[in-house]
CSV table of C-alpha atoms in Angstrom, one decimal:
chain,number,residue,atom,x,y,z
A,454,MET,CA,24.7,-70.9,3.5
A,455,THR,CA,21.1,-71.8,2.7
A,456,PRO,CA,18.6,-69.9,5.0
A,457,VAL,CA,16.6,-72.2,7.3
A,458,ARG,CA,12.9,-71.9,6.6
A,459,ARG,CA,10.5,-71.4,9.6
A,460,GLY,CA,9.0,-74.7,10.5
A,461,GLN,CA,11.6,-76.7,8.6
A,462,TRP,CA,12.8,-78.5,11.8
A,463,GLN,CA,9.6,-78.8,13.8
A,464,THR,CA,9.1,-82.5,13.3
A,465,ALA,CA,12.8,-83.1,14.0
A,466,ALA,CA,12.4,-81.1,17.2
A,467,ASP,CA,9.5,-83.4,18.2
A,468,VAL,CA,11.6,-86.5,17.5
A,469,LEU,CA,14.6,-85.2,19.5
A,470,THR,CA,12.3,-84.3,22.4
A,471,GLN,CA,11.1,-88.0,22.5
A,472,VAL,CA,14.7,-89.2,22.4
A,473,ALA,CA,15.7,-86.9,25.3
A,474,ARG,CA,12.7,-87.8,27.5
A,475,ARG,CA,12.6,-91.5,26.7
A,476,PRO,CA,16.1,-93.0,26.9
A,477,GLY,CA,16.4,-96.1,24.6
A,478,VAL,CA,13.3,-95.2,22.6
A,479,THR,CA,13.0,-96.9,19.2
A,480,ARG,CA,12.2,-95.3,15.9
A,481,ALA,CA,8.9,-97.3,15.7
A,482,GLU,CA,7.9,-96.0,19.2
A,483,VAL,CA,8.6,-92.4,18.2
A,484,ALA,CA,6.6,-92.9,15.0
A,485,ARG,CA,3.6,-94.2,17.0
A,486,THR,CA,3.8,-91.5,19.6
A,487,LEU,CA,4.1,-88.7,17.0
A,488,ARG,CA,1.7,-90.4,14.5
A,489,LEU,CA,4.3,-90.5,11.8
A,490,SER,CA,4.3,-92.9,8.9
A,491,THR,CA,7.2,-95.3,8.7
A,492,GLY,CA,8.5,-93.4,5.7
A,493,SER,CA,8.3,-90.0,7.5
A,494,ALA,CA,10.0,-91.4,10.5
A,495,THR,CA,12.8,-92.8,8.4
A,496,GLU,CA,13.2,-89.5,6.5
A,497,VAL,CA,13.4,-87.3,9.6
A,498,THR,CA,15.8,-89.5,11.4
A,499,ALA,CA,18.0,-89.6,8.3
A,500,ARG,CA,18.0,-85.8,8.2
A,501,LEU,CA,19.0,-85.7,11.9
A,502,ARG,CA,21.8,-88.2,11.3
A,503,ASP,CA,23.1,-86.1,8.4
A,504,VAL,CA,23.4,-83.0,10.7
A,505,GLN,CA,25.0,-85.0,13.5
A,506,LEU,CA,22.2,-84.9,15.9
A,507,LEU,CA,21.1,-88.5,16.0
A,508,THR,CA,22.5,-92.0,15.3
A,509,GLU,CA,20.7,-95.3,15.2
A,510,ALA,CA,21.5,-98.8,16.5
A,511,PRO,CA,19.6,-102.0,15.9
A,512,ALA,CA,16.8,-102.5,18.5
A,513,PRO,CA,16.7,-105.8,20.4
A,514,SER,CA,14.7,-108.4,18.3
A,515,GLN,CA,11.0,-108.6,19.2
A,516,GLY,CA,10.3,-111.7,17.1
A,517,ARG,CA,8.2,-111.2,14.0
A,518,GLY,CA,7.7,-107.8,12.5
A,519,ARG,CA,9.7,-105.2,10.7
A,520,PRO,CA,13.1,-104.5,12.4
A,521,THR,CA,13.5,-101.1,14.0
A,522,THR,CA,16.3,-99.1,15.6
A,523,VAL,CA,17.1,-97.4,18.9
A,524,LEU,CA,17.6,-93.6,18.5
A,525,GLN,CA,20.7,-92.3,20.2
A,526,ALA,CA,22.7,-89.1,20.4
A,527,HIS,CA,25.2,-88.6,17.6
A,528,PRO,CA,28.8,-89.0,18.9
A,529,GLU,CA,29.7,-85.6,17.4
A,530,GLY,CA,26.5,-83.9,18.3
A,531,PRO,CA,25.8,-81.1,20.8
A,532,VAL,CA,26.3,-81.6,24.6
A,533,VAL,CA,25.4,-79.7,27.8
A,534,LEU,CA,27.4,-79.6,31.0
A,535,ALA,CA,25.2,-80.2,34.0
A,536,LEU,CA,26.5,-79.0,37.4
A,537,ASP,CA,25.0,-79.7,40.8
A,538,LEU,CA,26.2,-77.5,43.7
A,539,ARG,CA,25.7,-78.8,47.2
A,540,GLN,CA,26.5,-77.5,50.6
A,541,SER,CA,29.8,-79.3,50.9
A,542,SER,CA,30.4,-80.7,47.4
A,543,TRP,CA,29.6,-80.4,43.7
A,544,ARG,CA,28.9,-82.8,40.9
A,545,SER,CA,29.1,-82.5,37.1
A,546,ALA,CA,28.4,-84.6,34.0
A,547,VAL,CA,28.4,-84.0,30.3
A,548,VAL,CA,25.0,-84.9,28.8
A,549,ALA,CA,24.2,-85.7,25.1
A,550,LEU,CA,20.8,-85.4,23.5
A,551,ASP,CA,19.7,-88.9,24.7
A,552,GLY,CA,20.1,-87.9,28.3
A,553,ALA,CA,23.1,-90.1,29.1
A,554,LEU,CA,25.4,-88.8,31.8
A,555,LYS,CA,29.0,-89.0,30.6
A,556,ASP,CA,32.3,-88.2,32.5
A,557,PRO,CA,30.6,-87.8,35.9
A,558,GLN,CA,32.7,-86.0,38.5
A,559,TYR,CA,32.3,-85.6,42.3
A,560,LYS,CA,34.4,-83.1,44.2
A,561,ARG,CA,34.3,-81.7,47.8
A,562,HIS,CA,34.7,-78.0,48.5
A,563,ARG,CA,38.0,-77.0,49.9
A,564,SER,CA,36.3,-73.7,51.0
A,565,ARG,CA,32.6,-73.0,51.4
A,566,ARG,CA,33.1,-69.3,50.5
A,567,ALA,CA,31.2,-68.3,47.4
A,568,GLN,CA,34.1,-67.1,45.2
A,569,PRO,CA,36.4,-70.1,45.5
A,570,VAL,CA,33.5,-72.4,44.8
A,571,LEU,CA,32.3,-70.5,41.8
A,572,ASN,CA,35.9,-70.3,40.5
A,573,ASN,CA,36.1,-74.1,40.6
A,574,LEU,CA,32.8,-74.4,38.7
A,575,ARG,CA,34.1,-71.9,36.1
A,576,ARG,CA,37.3,-74.0,35.6
A,577,ALA,CA,35.1,-77.1,35.1
A,578,VAL,CA,33.2,-75.2,32.4
A,579,GLU,CA,36.5,-74.1,30.7
A,580,GLN,CA,37.9,-77.6,30.7
A,581,THR,CA,34.7,-79.0,29.2
A,582,ARG,CA,34.8,-76.3,26.5
A,583,GLU,CA,38.5,-77.2,25.8
A,584,GLN,CA,37.5,-80.9,25.4
A,585,TYR,CA,34.3,-80.6,23.4
A,586,GLY,CA,34.8,-77.3,21.6
A,587,ASP,CA,31.7,-75.8,20.1
A,588,ARG,CA,29.7,-79.0,20.7
A,589,LEU,CA,29.2,-77.6,24.3
A,590,GLN,CA,26.0,-75.6,23.8
A,591,LEU,CA,24.7,-74.9,27.3
A,592,VAL,CA,25.7,-75.1,31.0
A,593,SER,CA,22.9,-76.0,33.4
A,594,LEU,CA,23.5,-75.4,37.1
A,595,ALA,CA,21.5,-76.6,40.1
A,596,VAL,CA,21.9,-74.5,43.2
A,597,PRO,CA,20.5,-75.0,46.8
A,598,GLY,CA,18.9,-71.6,46.9
A,599,THR,CA,16.4,-69.2,45.3
A,600,VAL,CA,17.4,-68.4,41.7
A,601,ARG,CA,16.0,-65.7,39.5
A,602,ASP,CA,17.3,-64.9,36.0
A,603,ASN,CA,20.6,-66.6,36.7
A,604,HIS,CA,21.0,-64.7,40.0
A,605,LEU,CA,21.2,-66.4,43.3
A,606,MET,CA,18.8,-64.4,45.4
A,607,GLN,CA,19.0,-66.3,48.7
A,608,ALA,CA,20.9,-69.4,49.8
A,609,PRO,CA,20.4,-69.7,53.6
A,610,THR,CA,22.0,-73.2,53.8
A,611,LEU,CA,25.1,-72.0,52.0
A,612,GLU,CA,25.1,-68.7,53.9
A,613,TRP,CA,25.8,-66.8,50.7
A,614,ALA,CA,24.5,-63.4,49.8
A,615,GLU,CA,23.1,-62.4,46.4
A,616,LEU,CA,25.3,-63.5,43.6
A,617,ASP,CA,25.4,-63.3,39.8
A,618,LEU,CA,25.9,-66.9,38.7
A,619,ALA,CA,26.8,-65.8,35.2
A,620,GLN,CA,30.4,-65.7,36.3
A,621,VAL,CA,30.4,-69.5,36.0
A,622,THR,CA,30.4,-69.1,32.2
A,623,ALA,CA,32.2,-65.8,32.1
A,624,ASN,CA,35.2,-66.9,30.0
A,625,VAL,CA,33.3,-69.0,27.5
A,626,ASP,CA,30.7,-68.1,24.9
A,627,VAL,CA,28.1,-70.6,26.3
A,628,PRO,CA,24.7,-69.7,27.8
A,629,LEU,CA,24.0,-70.5,31.5
A,630,LEU,CA,20.7,-72.0,32.7
A,631,ALA,CA,20.6,-71.9,36.6
A,632,GLY,CA,17.8,-73.3,38.8
A,633,ASN,CA,17.0,-74.5,42.2
A,634,ASP,CA,18.3,-78.0,43.0
A,635,ALA,CA,15.0,-79.2,44.6
A,636,THR,CA,13.0,-78.0,41.5
A,637,LEU,CA,15.4,-79.8,39.2
A,638,SER,CA,15.3,-83.0,41.2
A,639,GLY,CA,11.6,-82.9,40.7
A,640,VAL,CA,12.0,-82.5,37.0
A,641,ALA,CA,14.1,-85.7,37.0
A,642,GLU,CA,11.4,-87.6,38.9
A,643,ALA,CA,8.6,-86.4,36.6
A,644,ARG,CA,10.6,-87.3,33.4
A,645,THR,CA,12.2,-90.6,34.2
A,646,GLY,CA,11.6,-91.3,37.9
A,647,ALA,CA,8.9,-92.2,40.4
A,648,ALA,CA,6.5,-89.5,39.0
A,649,ALA,CA,6.9,-90.4,35.4
A,650,GLY,CA,3.6,-90.3,33.6
A,651,ALA,CA,1.8,-88.2,36.3
A,652,GLY,CA,-0.1,-85.2,35.0
A,653,THR,CA,0.4,-83.3,38.3
A,654,ALA,CA,3.3,-84.2,40.6
A,655,LEU,CA,4.6,-82.7,43.8
A,656,HIS,CA,8.3,-83.3,44.6
A,657,LEU,CA,9.9,-82.6,48.0
A,658,ILE,CA,13.5,-83.1,49.1
A,659,ILE,CA,15.1,-82.7,52.5
A,660,GLU,CA,18.7,-82.0,53.1
A,661,VAL,CA,19.3,-78.7,55.0
A,662,GLY,CA,15.7,-77.6,55.1
A,663,ILE,CA,13.1,-78.7,52.5
A,664,GLY,CA,12.5,-77.6,48.9
A,665,GLY,CA,10.5,-78.9,46.0
A,666,THR,CA,8.4,-78.1,43.1
A,667,LEU,CA,5.0,-78.7,41.5
A,668,LEU,CA,5.2,-80.2,38.1
A,669,ILE,CA,2.5,-80.1,35.4
A,670,ASP,CA,3.1,-82.6,32.6
A,671,GLY,CA,6.8,-82.7,33.6
A,672,VAL,CA,7.3,-79.0,33.6
A,673,PRO,CA,7.9,-77.1,36.9
A,674,ALA,CA,5.6,-74.3,37.9
A,675,GLN,CA,8.3,-71.7,38.7
A,676,GLY,CA,6.2,-68.7,39.4
A,677,ALA,CA,6.3,-65.1,38.0
A,678,SER,CA,10.0,-64.7,38.4
A,679,GLY,CA,11.3,-68.3,38.5
A,680,ALA,CA,11.4,-68.4,42.3
A,681,GLY,CA,8.5,-70.8,42.9
A,682,GLY,CA,8.7,-74.0,45.0
A,683,GLU,CA,10.2,-72.5,48.2
A,684,TYR,CA,8.1,-74.8,50.3
A,685,GLY,CA,10.5,-74.7,53.2
A,686,HIS,CA,9.5,-71.2,53.8
A,687,VAL,CA,5.8,-71.8,54.1
A,688,PRO,CA,4.9,-70.8,57.7
A,689,PHE,CA,4.0,-74.3,58.9
A,690,GLY,CA,6.3,-73.9,61.9
A,691,ASP,CA,6.6,-72.0,65.2
A,692,ARG,CA,5.9,-68.3,64.4
A,693,SER,CA,8.3,-67.2,67.2
A,694,ARG,CA,11.3,-68.8,65.5
A,695,PRO,CA,13.2,-66.7,62.9
A,696,CYS,CA,14.6,-68.4,59.8
A,697,PRO,CA,17.9,-67.4,58.1
A,698,CYS,CA,15.7,-66.5,55.0
A,699,GLY,CA,14.3,-63.5,56.9
A,700,ALA,CA,10.8,-64.9,57.6
A,701,ARG,CA,9.5,-66.5,60.7
A,702,GLY,CA,7.9,-69.8,61.4
A,703,CYS,CA,9.3,-71.6,58.3
A,704,TRP,CA,8.7,-75.3,57.8
A,705,ASP,CA,12.4,-75.6,57.0
A,706,LEU,CA,13.1,-75.3,60.8
A,707,GLU,CA,10.8,-78.2,61.7
A,708,ILE,CA,11.9,-81.1,59.5
A,709,ASP,CA,15.7,-81.5,59.3
A,710,GLY,CA,18.8,-82.0,61.4
A,711,ARG,CA,18.5,-78.6,63.0
A,712,ALA,CA,15.0,-79.5,64.4
A,713,LEU,CA,16.3,-82.9,65.7
A,714,ALA,CA,19.1,-81.1,67.5
A,715,ARG,CA,16.7,-78.6,69.0
A,716,HIS,CA,14.4,-81.3,70.2
A,717,LEU,CA,17.4,-83.1,71.7
A,718,LYS,CA,18.5,-79.8,73.4
A,719,GLN,CA,21.7,-79.7,71.5
A,720,PRO,CA,23.3,-76.8,69.6
A,721,THR,CA,22.7,-76.3,65.9
A,722,PRO,CA,25.0,-78.7,64.1
A,723,ASP,CA,27.6,-77.5,61.6
A,724,ASP,CA,26.4,-80.3,59.2
A,725,PRO,CA,22.7,-80.8,59.8
A,726,VAL,CA,22.6,-83.7,57.2
A,727,ALA,CA,25.3,-85.7,58.9
A,728,TYR,CA,23.7,-85.0,62.3
A,729,ALA,CA,20.3,-86.2,61.1
A,730,GLU,CA,21.8,-89.4,59.7
A,731,ASP,CA,23.5,-90.1,63.0
A,732,VAL,CA,20.3,-89.5,65.0
A,733,LEU,CA,18.4,-91.8,62.6
A,734,THR,CA,20.7,-94.7,63.7
A,735,ARG,CA,19.8,-94.3,67.4
A,736,THR,CA,17.2,-96.3,69.3
A,737,ASP,CA,17.1,-94.4,72.6
A,738,ARG,CA,13.9,-92.8,73.8
A,739,ALA,CA,15.0,-89.2,73.4
A,740,ALA,CA,16.1,-89.8,69.8
A,741,ARG,CA,12.9,-91.7,69.0
A,742,ALA,CA,10.8,-88.8,70.4
A,743,ALA,CA,12.7,-86.2,68.4
A,744,ILE,CA,12.3,-88.2,65.2
A,745,THR,CA,8.6,-88.6,65.8
A,746,ARG,CA,8.2,-84.8,66.2
A,747,VAL,CA,10.0,-84.1,63.0
A,748,VAL,CA,8.2,-86.9,61.0
A,749,THR,CA,4.8,-85.6,62.3
A,750,ALA,CA,5.7,-82.1,61.1
A,751,LEU,CA,6.7,-83.5,57.7
A,752,GLY,CA,3.5,-85.5,57.3
A,753,HIS,CA,1.3,-82.6,58.3
A,754,GLY,CA,3.1,-80.2,55.9
A,755,ILE,CA,2.8,-82.6,53.0
A,756,ALA,CA,-0.9,-82.9,53.6
A,757,GLY,CA,-1.2,-79.2,53.5
A,758,LEU,CA,0.5,-79.0,50.2
A,759,VAL,CA,-1.7,-81.8,48.8
A,760,ASN,CA,-4.7,-79.9,49.9
A,761,ALA,CA,-3.4,-76.8,48.1
A,762,HIS,CA,-2.1,-78.5,44.9
A,763,ASP,CA,-4.2,-81.7,44.4
A,764,PRO,CA,-1.3,-83.7,42.9
A,765,ASP,CA,-1.6,-87.2,41.4
A,766,VAL,CA,1.5,-88.3,43.3
A,767,VAL,CA,4.0,-87.0,45.8
A,768,THR,CA,7.7,-88.0,45.6
A,769,VAL,CA,10.1,-87.4,48.4
A,770,GLY,CA,13.9,-87.5,48.3
A,771,GLY,CA,17.0,-86.9,50.5
A,772,LEU,CA,16.5,-87.4,54.2
A,773,ALA,CA,12.7,-87.5,53.8
A,774,ILE,CA,12.9,-91.1,52.8
A,775,ARG,CA,14.8,-92.2,55.9
A,776,LEU,CA,12.8,-90.0,58.2
A,777,ARG,CA,9.5,-91.5,57.0
A,778,ALA,CA,10.9,-95.0,57.2
A,779,ALA,CA,12.0,-94.4,60.8
A,780,ALA,CA,8.5,-93.5,62.0
A,781,GLU,CA,6.2,-94.7,59.2
A,782,GLN,CA,3.1,-95.1,61.3
A,783,GLU,CA,3.5,-91.6,62.7
A,784,PHE,CA,4.0,-90.2,59.3
A,785,ASP,CA,0.9,-91.9,57.9
A,786,ALA,CA,-1.2,-90.7,60.8
A,787,ALA,CA,0.0,-87.1,60.4
A,788,TYR,CA,-0.5,-87.2,56.6
A,789,GLN,CA,-4.1,-88.6,57.0
A,790,GLU,CA,-5.0,-86.1,59.7
A,791,GLY,CA,-3.9,-83.1,57.6
A,792,LEU,CA,-5.8,-84.1,54.5
A,793,MET,CA,-9.2,-82.6,53.6
A,794,THR,CA,-11.9,-85.2,54.0
A,795,PHE,CA,-12.4,-85.9,50.3
A,796,HIS,CA,-8.7,-86.7,49.9
A,797,ARG,CA,-8.6,-89.4,52.6
A,798,ALA,CA,-10.4,-92.2,50.8
A,799,ALA,CA,-7.7,-92.2,48.1
A,800,PRO,CA,-4.9,-89.9,49.1
A,801,PRO,CA,-2.1,-89.2,46.6
A,802,PRO,CA,0.6,-91.8,47.2
A,803,VAL,CA,3.9,-90.6,48.8
A,804,LEU,CA,6.7,-92.4,47.0
A,805,PRO,CA,10.4,-92.4,47.4
A,806,ALA,CA,12.3,-90.7,44.7
A,807,ALA,CA,13.9,-92.9,42.1
A,808,HIS,CA,16.8,-90.5,41.5
A,809,GLN,CA,18.6,-89.8,44.7
A,810,LEU,CA,22.1,-88.3,44.6
A,811,ASP,CA,21.9,-87.5,40.9
A,812,GLY,CA,18.4,-86.1,40.9
A,813,PRO,CA,19.4,-82.4,40.6
A,814,LEU,CA,22.0,-83.3,38.0
A,815,ARG,CA,19.6,-85.2,35.9
A,816,GLY,CA,17.0,-82.5,36.3
A,817,ALA,CA,19.4,-79.8,35.2
A,818,ALA,CA,20.3,-81.9,32.2
A,819,ALA,CA,16.6,-82.4,31.3
A,820,LEU,CA,15.8,-78.7,31.3
A,821,ALA,CA,18.9,-78.0,29.3
A,822,LEU,CA,17.9,-80.6,26.7
A,823,ASP,CA,14.4,-79.0,26.5
A,824,HIS,CA,16.3,-76.0,25.2
A,825,LEU,CA,18.5,-77.9,22.7
A,826,THR,CA,15.5,-79.8,21.3
A,827,THR,CA,13.6,-76.8,20.1
A,828,GLU,CA,13.3,-75.9,16.5
A,829,PRO,CA,15.4,-72.6,16.8
A,830,ALA,CA,18.2,-74.5,18.6
A,831,ILE,CA,18.3,-77.2,15.9
A,832,ALA,CA,18.3,-74.5,13.2
A,833,THR,CA,21.2,-72.8,14.9
A,834,TRP,CA,23.2,-76.0,15.2
A,835,VAL,CA,22.6,-76.8,11.5
A,836,ALA,CA,23.6,-73.2,10.5
A,837,GLN,CA,26.8,-73.5,12.5
A,838,HIS,CA,27.7,-77.0,11.2
């Protein structure tokens, strides 16, 4: 087989990156973005078509002018399996190079114990490998916990101890890419959601506790070991209150269903998300007071993070959207009060996330495609096919 020269596929990698990050992009748009001549764009897309990475379809007519094509993933090209693990369920989808989610699945856990859940995920990987063969290039897993080098370090909401997540792909020769679900939902917002185009974006999501990420040009700032973005464990709360994570005074304990139950003098619910959703439907005085306290804590905390990070935009997902809507004036007041003076004239907007239930899944897919659209990954695919 002819050796692949270094740099041989760099322009191709740039084109595939555009296809992955801009679903439905045309060849002409890619050429303008990358400053390619028409001839160069035609040549590189032809090469990618020959190695089963891209295909083309006629673009909708725009009137006069030279016709162009929409760039799409080749039907026999590489795919990734995206997995999104939740407290009581998990989701999966096969994703091609153009970011389209295929064969979406949703399943509830029969058991919340770690091993049965991970066994189910492993079977899903094995079934996907059987169906797609060596087209399956990567498995990308979103997990509600702190992840470092494919190890789950802490998952307080799952009540799981430290785990090696590599067992999910133990029986297949496919790399695993594992990350925090809130971080990955932020990636989805920055790439194709409410924060698309923002240079610096802060994303937060509330389910059981709060998590998130800071994104610079669509890339999450993950810290020295990949464990960045644990905003729920910033000590914005009552310092006398211990958190399951081992710290005290965590913001997590002030802004979800557990906090609502505490304010309503009820025991900690087994399902804090369902409990919060129920409280949000109530109109009695006690419920309204509890909601106000939680929303105020949310607004103050977001202001603190804005002061620290100076984002262009803040996006919020999960229960944060409904909580804010239930006490919008109180949220706005708490947010304004917490901001440094120079931010108040034009504070970063706080926008609802565009990708809700599938945010972590789309984010997991996006980071996986970042790996597949590099020059080394393309060279490896070409060498194998």
